[in-house]
Amino acid sequence: MRTLTYRDAAWELLDQAVEEVEEGDCRQASEKGWGAVAQMVKAVAESRGWPHDTHTALFRVIDGLVEETDDNLIYNYFLVANSLHQNFYENQMASPNVVRGLERVARLLGRLDAPDVLGV
């Protein structure tokens, strides 16, 4: 089931991101943090039959989840993850900021991996 493949990849990428930031590679940690969120959003979308093949589609999935759950932290944490994605290209964030970003990524993954959201 693709949903579980995406979900498992999300948690694996988060683990890798934490390792990368501990090793001082904030750029790679940032991209893996974003990747973790993208994979979990794809898992949720897949479980619901929603499109998830573009960056824009991922934002639409998040919009739908916020509307459905009335949980604005989903949106806020997604924006943090998107800023990590930008950091991969710009490399502007200091290590403490990347660490805080990854903490919010972990919170978002937990919210999205809940049975009432992910559906598995």
PDB file of C-alpha atoms in Angstrom:
ATOM      1  CA  MET A   1       0.000   0.000   0.000  1.00  0.00           C
ATOM      2  CA  ARG A   2       1.525   3.293  -1.112  1.00  0.00           C
ATOM      3  CA  THR A   3       0.095   5.110   1.902  1.00  0.00           C
ATOM      4  CA  LEU A   4       2.247   3.064   4.268  1.00  0.00           C
ATOM      5  CA  THR A   5       5.293   3.395   2.017  1.00  0.00           C
ATOM      6  CA  TYR A   6       4.998   7.182   2.106  1.00  0.00           C
ATOM      7  CA  ARG A   7       4.382   7.169   5.869  1.00  0.00           C
ATOM      8  CA  ASP A   8       7.381   4.963   6.602  1.00  0.00           C
ATOM      9  CA  ALA A   9       9.583   7.101   4.354  1.00  0.00           C
ATOM     10  CA  ALA A  10       8.495  10.201   6.276  1.00  0.00           C
ATOM     11  CA  TRP A  11       9.668   8.852   9.618  1.00  0.00           C
ATOM     12  CA  GLU A  12      12.890   7.519   8.094  1.00  0.00           C
ATOM     13  CA  LEU A  13      13.676  10.911   6.553  1.00  0.00           C
ATOM     14  CA  LEU A  14      13.048  12.654   9.866  1.00  0.00           C
ATOM     15  CA  ASP A  15      15.521  10.296  11.560  1.00  0.00           C
ATOM     16  CA  GLN A  16      18.064  11.079   8.843  1.00  0.00           C
ATOM     17  CA  ALA A  17      17.436  14.813   9.239  1.00  0.00           C
ATOM     18  CA  VAL A  18      18.170  14.626  12.950  1.00  0.00           C
ATOM     19  CA  GLU A  19      21.407  12.754  12.232  1.00  0.00           C
ATOM     20  CA  GLU A  20      22.408  15.321   9.607  1.00  0.00           C
ATOM     21  CA  VAL A  21      21.863  18.304  11.902  1.00  0.00           C
ATOM     22  CA  GLU A  22      23.793  16.556  14.688  1.00  0.00           C
ATOM     23  CA  GLU A  23      26.664  16.158  12.204  1.00  0.00           C
ATOM     24  CA  GLY A  24      26.458  19.870  11.359  1.00  0.00           C
ATOM     25  CA  ASP A  25      24.955  19.539   7.886  1.00  0.00           C
ATOM     26  CA  CYS A  26      22.037  21.945   8.217  1.00  0.00           C
ATOM     27  CA  ARG A  27      21.422  22.069   4.490  1.00  0.00           C
ATOM     28  CA  GLN A  28      20.849  18.317   4.167  1.00  0.00           C
ATOM     29  CA  ALA A  29      18.949  18.208   7.459  1.00  0.00           C
ATOM     30  CA  SER A  30      16.640  20.910   6.160  1.00  0.00           C
ATOM     31  CA  GLU A  31      15.890  19.098   2.928  1.00  0.00           C
ATOM     32  CA  LYS A  32      15.279  15.814   4.692  1.00  0.00           C
ATOM     33  CA  GLY A  33      12.940  17.589   7.116  1.00  0.00           C
ATOM     34  CA  TRP A  34      10.969  18.944   4.176  1.00  0.00           C
ATOM     35  CA  GLY A  35      11.078  15.532   2.520  1.00  0.00           C
ATOM     36  CA  ALA A  36       9.654  13.917   5.641  1.00  0.00           C
ATOM     37  CA  VAL A  37       6.687  16.265   5.598  1.00  0.00           C
ATOM     38  CA  ALA A  38       6.159  15.898   1.858  1.00  0.00           C
ATOM     39  CA  GLN A  39       6.089  12.120   2.214  1.00  0.00           C
ATOM     40  CA  MET A  40       3.580  12.208   5.077  1.00  0.00           C
ATOM     41  CA  VAL A  41       1.346  14.659   3.220  1.00  0.00           C
ATOM     42  CA  LYS A  42       1.513  12.323   0.228  1.00  0.00           C
ATOM     43  CA  ALA A  43       0.499   9.444   2.528  1.00  0.00           C
ATOM     44  CA  VAL A  44      -2.566  11.343   3.710  1.00  0.00           C
ATOM     45  CA  ALA A  45      -3.455  12.372   0.168  1.00  0.00           C
ATOM     46  CA  GLU A  46      -3.015   8.840  -1.130  1.00  0.00           C
ATOM     47  CA  SER A  47      -5.280   7.438   1.593  1.00  0.00           C
ATOM     48  CA  ARG A  48      -8.005   9.865   0.511  1.00  0.00           C
ATOM     49  CA  GLY A  49      -7.526   9.649  -3.230  1.00  0.00           C
ATOM     50  CA  TRP A  50      -6.362  13.269  -3.431  1.00  0.00           C
ATOM     51  CA  PRO A  51      -3.751  14.453  -5.958  1.00  0.00           C
ATOM     52  CA  HIS A  52      -0.243  14.851  -4.545  1.00  0.00           C
ATOM     53  CA  ASP A  53       2.061  15.002  -7.525  1.00  0.00           C
ATOM     54  CA  THR A  54       3.140  18.662  -7.297  1.00  0.00           C
ATOM     55  CA  HIS A  55       4.237  21.151  -4.678  1.00  0.00           C
ATOM     56  CA  THR A  56       0.971  23.015  -5.247  1.00  0.00           C
ATOM     57  CA  ALA A  57      -1.002  19.815  -4.693  1.00  0.00           C
ATOM     58  CA  LEU A  58       0.697  19.359  -1.311  1.00  0.00           C
ATOM     59  CA  PHE A  59      -0.427  22.840  -0.279  1.00  0.00           C
ATOM     60  CA  ARG A  60      -3.969  21.935  -1.360  1.00  0.00           C
ATOM     61  CA  VAL A  61      -3.851  18.782   0.757  1.00  0.00           C
ATOM     62  CA  ILE A  62      -2.792  20.872   3.747  1.00  0.00           C
ATOM     63  CA  ASP A  63      -5.576  23.383   3.046  1.00  0.00           C
ATOM     64  CA  GLY A  64      -8.094  20.539   2.936  1.00  0.00           C
ATOM     65  CA  LEU A  65      -6.830  19.053   6.187  1.00  0.00           C
ATOM     66  CA  VAL A  66      -6.957  22.388   7.990  1.00  0.00           C
ATOM     67  CA  GLU A  67     -10.504  22.938   6.782  1.00  0.00           C
ATOM     68  CA  GLU A  68     -11.496  19.421   7.810  1.00  0.00           C
ATOM     69  CA  THR A  69      -9.813  19.381  11.228  1.00  0.00           C
ATOM     70  CA  ASP A  70      -9.842  23.087  12.109  1.00  0.00           C
ATOM     71  CA  ASP A  71      -6.235  22.541  13.250  1.00  0.00           C
ATOM     72  CA  ASN A  72      -4.288  25.607  12.132  1.00  0.00           C
ATOM     73  CA  LEU A  73      -1.067  24.177  13.549  1.00  0.00           C
ATOM     74  CA  ILE A  74      -1.047  21.786  10.598  1.00  0.00           C
ATOM     75  CA  TYR A  75      -0.716  24.793   8.303  1.00  0.00           C
ATOM     76  CA  ASN A  76       1.803  26.556  10.538  1.00  0.00           C
ATOM     77  CA  TYR A  77       4.022  23.490  10.821  1.00  0.00           C
ATOM     78  CA  PHE A  78       3.772  22.916   7.069  1.00  0.00           C
ATOM     79  CA  LEU A  79       5.059  26.444   6.469  1.00  0.00           C
ATOM     80  CA  VAL A  80       7.982  25.728   8.793  1.00  0.00           C
ATOM     81  CA  ALA A  81       8.754  22.624   6.746  1.00  0.00           C
ATOM     82  CA  ASN A  82       8.549  24.673   3.566  1.00  0.00           C
ATOM     83  CA  SER A  83      11.050  27.134   5.054  1.00  0.00           C
ATOM     84  CA  LEU A  84      13.384  24.188   5.643  1.00  0.00           C
ATOM     85  CA  HIS A  85      12.989  23.336   1.953  1.00  0.00           C
ATOM     86  CA  GLN A  86      13.990  26.913   1.087  1.00  0.00           C
ATOM     87  CA  ASN A  87      16.959  26.627   3.422  1.00  0.00           C
ATOM     88  CA  PHE A  88      18.284  23.750   1.343  1.00  0.00           C
ATOM     89  CA  TYR A  89      18.737  26.224  -1.514  1.00  0.00           C
ATOM     90  CA  GLU A  90      19.733  29.319   0.456  1.00  0.00           C
ATOM     91  CA  ASN A  91      21.543  27.826   3.481  1.00  0.00           C
ATOM     92  CA  GLN A  92      20.590  30.796   5.667  1.00  0.00           C
ATOM     93  CA  MET A  93      19.341  29.100   8.830  1.00  0.00           C
ATOM     94  CA  ALA A  94      21.599  28.576  11.818  1.00  0.00           C
ATOM     95  CA  SER A  95      21.678  25.148  13.409  1.00  0.00           C
ATOM     96  CA  PRO A  96      19.353  26.051  16.338  1.00  0.00           C
ATOM     97  CA  ASN A  97      16.728  27.213  13.849  1.00  0.00           C
ATOM     98  CA  VAL A  98      16.984  23.999  11.863  1.00  0.00           C
ATOM     99  CA  VAL A  99      16.654  22.007  15.088  1.00  0.00           C
ATOM    100  CA  ARG A 100      13.516  23.956  16.021  1.00  0.00           C
ATOM    101  CA  GLY A 101      12.184  23.414  12.522  1.00  0.00           C
ATOM    102  CA  LEU A 102      12.746  19.675  12.793  1.00  0.00           C
ATOM    103  CA  GLU A 103      10.940  19.643  16.142  1.00  0.00           C
ATOM    104  CA  ARG A 104       7.916  21.147  14.399  1.00  0.00           C
ATOM    105  CA  VAL A 105       8.271  18.660  11.566  1.00  0.00           C
ATOM    106  CA  ALA A 106       8.063  15.862  14.143  1.00  0.00           C
ATOM    107  CA  ARG A 107       4.922  17.409  15.608  1.00  0.00           C
ATOM    108  CA  LEU A 108       3.340  17.684  12.181  1.00  0.00           C
ATOM    109  CA  LEU A 109       4.179  14.083  11.339  1.00  0.00           C
ATOM    110  CA  GLY A 110       2.546  13.005  14.587  1.00  0.00           C
ATOM    111  CA  ARG A 111      -0.605  14.953  13.774  1.00  0.00           C
ATOM    112  CA  LEU A 112      -0.817  13.604  10.241  1.00  0.00           C
ATOM    113  CA  ASP A 113       0.003  10.017  11.236  1.00  0.00           C
ATOM    114  CA  ALA A 114      -3.001   9.915  13.588  1.00  0.00           C
ATOM    115  CA  PRO A 115      -5.608   7.277  12.632  1.00  0.00           C
ATOM    116  CA  ASP A 116      -8.342   9.890  12.198  1.00  0.00           C
ATOM    117  CA  VAL A 117      -6.205  11.796   9.675  1.00  0.00           C
ATOM    118  CA  LEU A 118      -4.145   9.131   7.913  1.00  0.00           C
ATOM    119  CA  GLY A 119      -6.867   6.529   8.076  1.00  0.00           C
ATOM    120  CA  VAL A 120      -4.671   3.452   8.540  1.00  0.00           C
TER     121      VAL A 120
END
